[in-house]
Short mmCIF file of C-alpha atoms in Angstrom, two decimals:
data_model
loop_
_atom_site.label_atom_id
_atom_site.label_comp_id
_atom_site.label_asym_id
_atom_site.label_seq_id
_atom_site.Cartn_x
_atom_site.Cartn_y
_atom_site.Cartn_z
CA GLU A 1 91.83 142.11 152.47
CA ILE A 2 94.89 143.94 153.81
CA VAL A 3 94.40 147.76 154.29
CA LEU A 4 97.48 149.88 154.07
CA THR A 5 97.36 153.36 155.68
CA GLN A 6 100.00 156.09 154.92
CA SER A 7 100.69 159.23 156.72
CA PRO A 8 100.91 161.98 156.26
CA ASP A 9 98.57 162.08 153.37
CA PHE A 10 100.46 165.66 152.32
CA GLN A 11 103.67 167.16 153.29
CA SER A 12 104.98 170.78 152.42
CA VAL A 13 108.92 170.59 152.52
CA THR A 14 111.96 172.48 151.91
CA PRO A 15 115.00 171.15 149.68
CA LYS A 16 117.57 169.13 151.72
CA GLU A 17 115.00 168.58 154.40
CA LYS A 18 114.77 164.80 155.53
CA VAL A 19 111.36 163.33 154.91
CA THR A 20 109.62 160.20 156.25
CA ILE A 21 106.63 158.54 155.07
CA THR A 22 104.86 155.94 157.05
CA CYS A 23 102.88 152.75 156.00
CA ARG A 24 100.98 150.53 158.31
CA ALA A 25 99.53 147.49 157.44
CA SER A 26 96.13 146.34 158.86
CA GLN A 27 97.74 142.92 159.52
CA SER A 28 101.59 141.51 159.46
CA ILE A 29 102.96 141.38 155.81
CA GLY A 30 106.30 140.18 156.53
CA GLY A 31 108.74 142.12 154.41
CA ASN A 32 106.60 142.12 151.31
CA LEU A 33 106.08 145.78 150.98
CA HIS A 34 107.45 148.22 147.94
CA TRP A 35 107.44 151.67 147.38
CA TYR A 36 106.76 153.70 144.38
CA GLN A 37 107.27 157.31 143.40
CA GLN A 38 104.55 159.01 140.79
CA LYS A 39 104.77 162.38 139.28
CA PRO A 40 101.95 164.00 137.50
CA ASP A 41 100.93 162.26 134.17
CA GLN A 42 103.60 159.62 134.70
CA SER A 43 103.41 156.00 135.64
CA PRO A 44 104.59 154.74 138.87
CA LYS A 45 107.99 153.76 139.20
CA LEU A 46 109.62 151.21 141.95
CA LEU A 47 112.06 153.08 144.41
CA ILE A 48 112.15 150.06 147.30
CA LYS A 49 111.18 146.57 147.09
CA TYR A 50 110.84 144.05 149.97
CA ALA A 51 110.84 147.06 152.55
CA SER A 52 114.50 148.02 152.42
CA GLN A 53 116.10 146.74 149.01
CA SER A 54 116.59 149.88 146.71
CA PHE A 55 115.71 149.29 142.96
CA SER A 56 118.27 149.67 140.40
CA GLY A 57 119.18 153.20 139.43
CA VAL A 58 117.24 154.59 142.35
CA PRO A 59 119.08 157.47 144.13
CA SER A 60 120.70 156.86 147.43
CA ARG A 61 118.79 159.30 149.29
CA PHE A 62 115.86 157.03 149.11
CA SER A 63 115.84 154.39 151.73
CA GLY A 64 113.47 152.04 153.20
CA SER A 65 112.71 150.10 156.61
CA GLY A 66 110.32 148.01 158.53
CA SER A 67 108.59 144.54 158.76
CA GLY A 68 105.59 143.39 159.90
CA THR A 69 103.30 146.08 160.03
CA ASP A 70 105.28 149.14 160.19
CA PHE A 71 107.11 150.83 157.33
CA THR A 72 109.17 153.96 156.40
CA LEU A 73 110.19 155.53 153.46
CA THR A 74 112.98 157.93 153.99
CA ILE A 75 114.21 160.57 151.52
CA ASN A 76 117.36 162.19 152.91
CA SER A 77 118.55 165.63 151.64
CA LEU A 78 115.22 166.23 149.47
CA GLU A 79 115.81 167.54 146.12
CA ALA A 80 113.11 169.68 144.16
CA GLU A 81 112.72 166.75 141.64
CA ASP A 82 111.28 164.42 144.25
CA ALA A 83 108.23 166.35 144.18
CA ALA A 84 105.71 163.51 143.72
CA THR A 85 102.95 161.12 145.09
CA TYR A 86 104.55 158.14 147.02
CA TYR A 87 102.54 154.95 147.48
CA CYS A 88 103.41 151.63 149.46
CA HIS A 89 102.09 148.08 147.94
CA GLN A 90 101.52 144.99 149.72
CA SER A 91 102.34 141.69 147.93
CA SER A 92 102.00 139.37 150.72
CA SER A 93 98.45 138.12 150.38
CA LEU A 94 95.71 138.33 147.67
CA PRO A 95 94.15 140.78 146.92
CA HIS A 96 97.24 143.08 146.51
CA SER A 97 96.83 146.51 147.59
CA PHE A 98 98.39 149.95 147.65
CA GLY A 99 98.42 152.72 150.37
CA GLN A 100 96.31 155.93 149.55
CA GLY A 101 99.51 157.65 148.51
CA THR A 102 101.63 160.74 150.18
CA LYS A 103 101.78 163.77 148.10
CA LEU A 104 105.11 165.63 148.67
CA GLU A 105 105.26 169.23 147.83
CA ILE A 106 108.32 171.28 147.42
CA LYS A 107 108.35 174.73 148.92
CA GLN B 1 115.03 146.81 127.52
CA VAL B 2 111.75 145.88 128.75
CA GLN B 3 108.37 147.89 127.40
CA LEU B 4 105.01 147.37 128.04
CA GLN B 5 102.07 149.15 125.95
CA GLU B 6 98.63 149.27 126.93
CA SER B 7 96.09 149.44 123.88
CA GLY B 8 92.21 149.32 123.57
CA PRO B 9 89.17 151.79 123.23
CA GLY B 10 89.35 155.08 124.79
CA LEU B 11 85.64 155.51 125.45
CA VAL B 12 83.30 152.65 126.55
CA LYS B 13 79.56 152.88 126.94
CA PRO B 14 77.75 152.32 130.15
CA SER B 15 76.81 148.44 130.81
CA GLU B 16 79.21 147.54 127.71
CA THR B 17 82.48 145.74 128.21
CA LEU B 18 85.91 147.25 128.70
CA SER B 19 88.78 145.35 126.92
CA LEU B 20 92.58 146.09 127.14
CA THR B 21 95.70 144.57 125.89
CA CYS B 22 99.30 144.68 127.00
CA THR B 23 101.78 144.31 124.73
CA VAL B 24 105.05 143.30 126.12
CA SER B 25 108.58 143.41 124.47
CA GLY B 26 112.22 142.79 125.87
CA ALA B 27 110.57 139.93 128.18
CA SER B 28 108.42 136.86 127.91
CA ILE B 29 105.26 136.78 129.47
CA THR B 30 105.77 133.42 130.48
CA THR B 31 108.54 134.27 132.79
CA TYR B 32 107.21 136.68 134.85
CA TYR B 33 104.01 137.73 136.60
CA TRP B 34 101.70 140.59 135.04
CA ASN B 35 99.61 142.72 136.82
CA TRP B 36 96.69 145.38 135.98
CA ILE B 37 96.35 148.28 138.17
CA ARG B 38 94.23 151.36 137.65
CA GLN B 39 93.85 154.98 139.03
CA SER B 40 90.77 157.25 138.99
CA ALA B 41 91.23 160.60 138.42
CA GLY B 42 92.79 162.17 141.13
CA LYS B 43 92.58 159.07 143.02
CA GLY B 44 95.21 156.22 144.37
CA LEU B 45 96.06 152.94 142.80
CA GLU B 46 93.81 150.05 142.78
CA TRP B 47 94.90 146.42 142.35
CA ILE B 48 92.90 144.74 139.67
CA GLY B 49 94.46 141.29 139.06
CA ARG B 50 97.45 139.36 137.80
CA VAL B 51 98.36 136.52 135.39
CA SER B 52 101.02 134.05 136.56
CA THR B 53 103.88 132.24 134.76
CA SER B 54 101.36 129.58 133.90
CA GLY B 55 98.66 131.71 132.76
CA SER B 56 96.64 131.23 135.99
CA THR B 57 94.96 134.26 137.40
CA ASN B 58 94.11 136.30 140.70
CA TYR B 59 91.47 138.85 140.85
CA ASN B 60 90.46 141.71 143.27
CA PRO B 61 87.03 140.44 144.65
CA SER B 62 85.56 143.72 144.10
CA LEU B 63 85.80 143.22 140.51
CA GLN B 64 85.86 139.51 140.31
CA SER B 65 82.35 139.01 139.28
CA ARG B 66 83.01 141.34 136.11
CA LEU B 67 86.49 140.63 135.15
CA THR B 68 88.38 138.17 133.22
CA MET B 69 92.01 138.24 132.16
CA SER B 70 94.01 136.14 129.68
CA ARG B 71 97.20 135.76 127.66
CA ASP B 72 98.38 134.96 124.06
CA THR B 73 101.74 133.60 124.40
CA SER B 74 102.34 133.99 120.67
CA LYS B 75 101.70 137.47 120.53
CA ASN B 76 103.56 138.24 123.90
CA GLN B 77 100.41 139.84 125.19
CA PHE B 78 98.13 139.78 128.07
CA SER B 79 94.45 141.44 128.06
CA LEU B 80 91.78 142.39 130.52
CA LYS B 81 87.89 142.48 129.99
CA LEU B 82 85.70 144.14 132.50
CA THR B 83 81.96 143.80 131.80
CA SER B 84 79.06 145.59 132.93
CA VAL B 85 80.95 148.94 133.21
CA THR B 86 79.69 152.02 134.91
CA ALA B 87 81.07 155.69 135.23
CA ALA B 88 83.08 154.26 138.28
CA ASP B 89 85.44 152.30 136.04
CA THR B 90 86.60 155.33 134.33
CA ALA B 91 90.30 155.52 134.92
CA VAL B 92 93.54 155.10 133.95
CA TYR B 93 94.42 151.32 133.63
CA TYR B 94 98.26 150.36 133.88
CA CYS B 95 99.86 146.91 133.31
CA ALA B 96 103.17 146.04 134.85
CA ARG B 97 105.26 143.52 135.28
CA VAL B 98 106.49 141.75 138.84
CA GLY B 99 110.20 141.81 138.77
CA GLY B 100 111.25 138.32 139.68
CA ALA B 101 109.29 136.24 142.65
CA ALA B 102 105.59 136.55 142.60
CA THR B 103 105.89 138.81 145.69
CA THR B 104 108.15 141.17 144.70
CA GLY B 105 107.72 144.93 143.34
CA LEU B 106 106.38 146.18 140.12
CA ASP B 107 109.32 147.02 138.11
CA TYR B 108 108.10 147.81 134.79
CA TRP B 109 104.82 149.65 133.85
CA GLY B 110 103.10 150.88 130.81
CA GLN B 111 102.39 154.41 130.23
CA GLY B 112 98.63 153.95 131.19
CA ALA B 113 95.36 153.83 129.16
CA LEU B 114 92.94 156.24 129.90
CA VAL B 115 89.25 154.56 129.46
CA THR B 116 86.16 156.93 129.92
CA VAL B 117 82.86 155.46 130.64
CA SER B 118 80.26 157.53 129.11
CA SER B 119 77.20 157.43 126.71
#
């Protein structure tokens, strides 16, 4: 089973700041890595698919990069509405798996 | 507009079977892959398994011995059954669509169904 490890687990940030969240896979997953945003009491929402492809309707301040084992989600010019927990997800091999999540708090 | 809706009992007794159904509208379950994911209180997301376009299934090995997934194409629904539940199975259960190729992201999610295992 592929283990995804995100860092950091928690980050407190100010509006307009640039945020970087990383996801490391325990073995190569190519580009089969996706990012989600989950706000309290809501279902996760797809932000980025295949490491770097923005999902329809997602603000352009969200971007993704990486391949193999190391991936990054970047949020440029953070907004208050971006307070949420972010998860990475690999679909390269079964069983699929998720990272443990990164919680962003807006100061 | 694609919509998914989980349904089933919100309370299940220990050692009994948890049963959930996901009803899909706006897309055919024979055209996409469909996943089940769960989330325990304050915890992260756990991939449970999936149903393919052909109806074949793949399960998380950690649950495989207790898990059965199926689908009803006439109702455009797919289902999950988890036997011999314990308190550790208490979670919000989500159904979600794989948005195209089998390896792409989960683009539509249900609102989630809270299932509590308790006597």
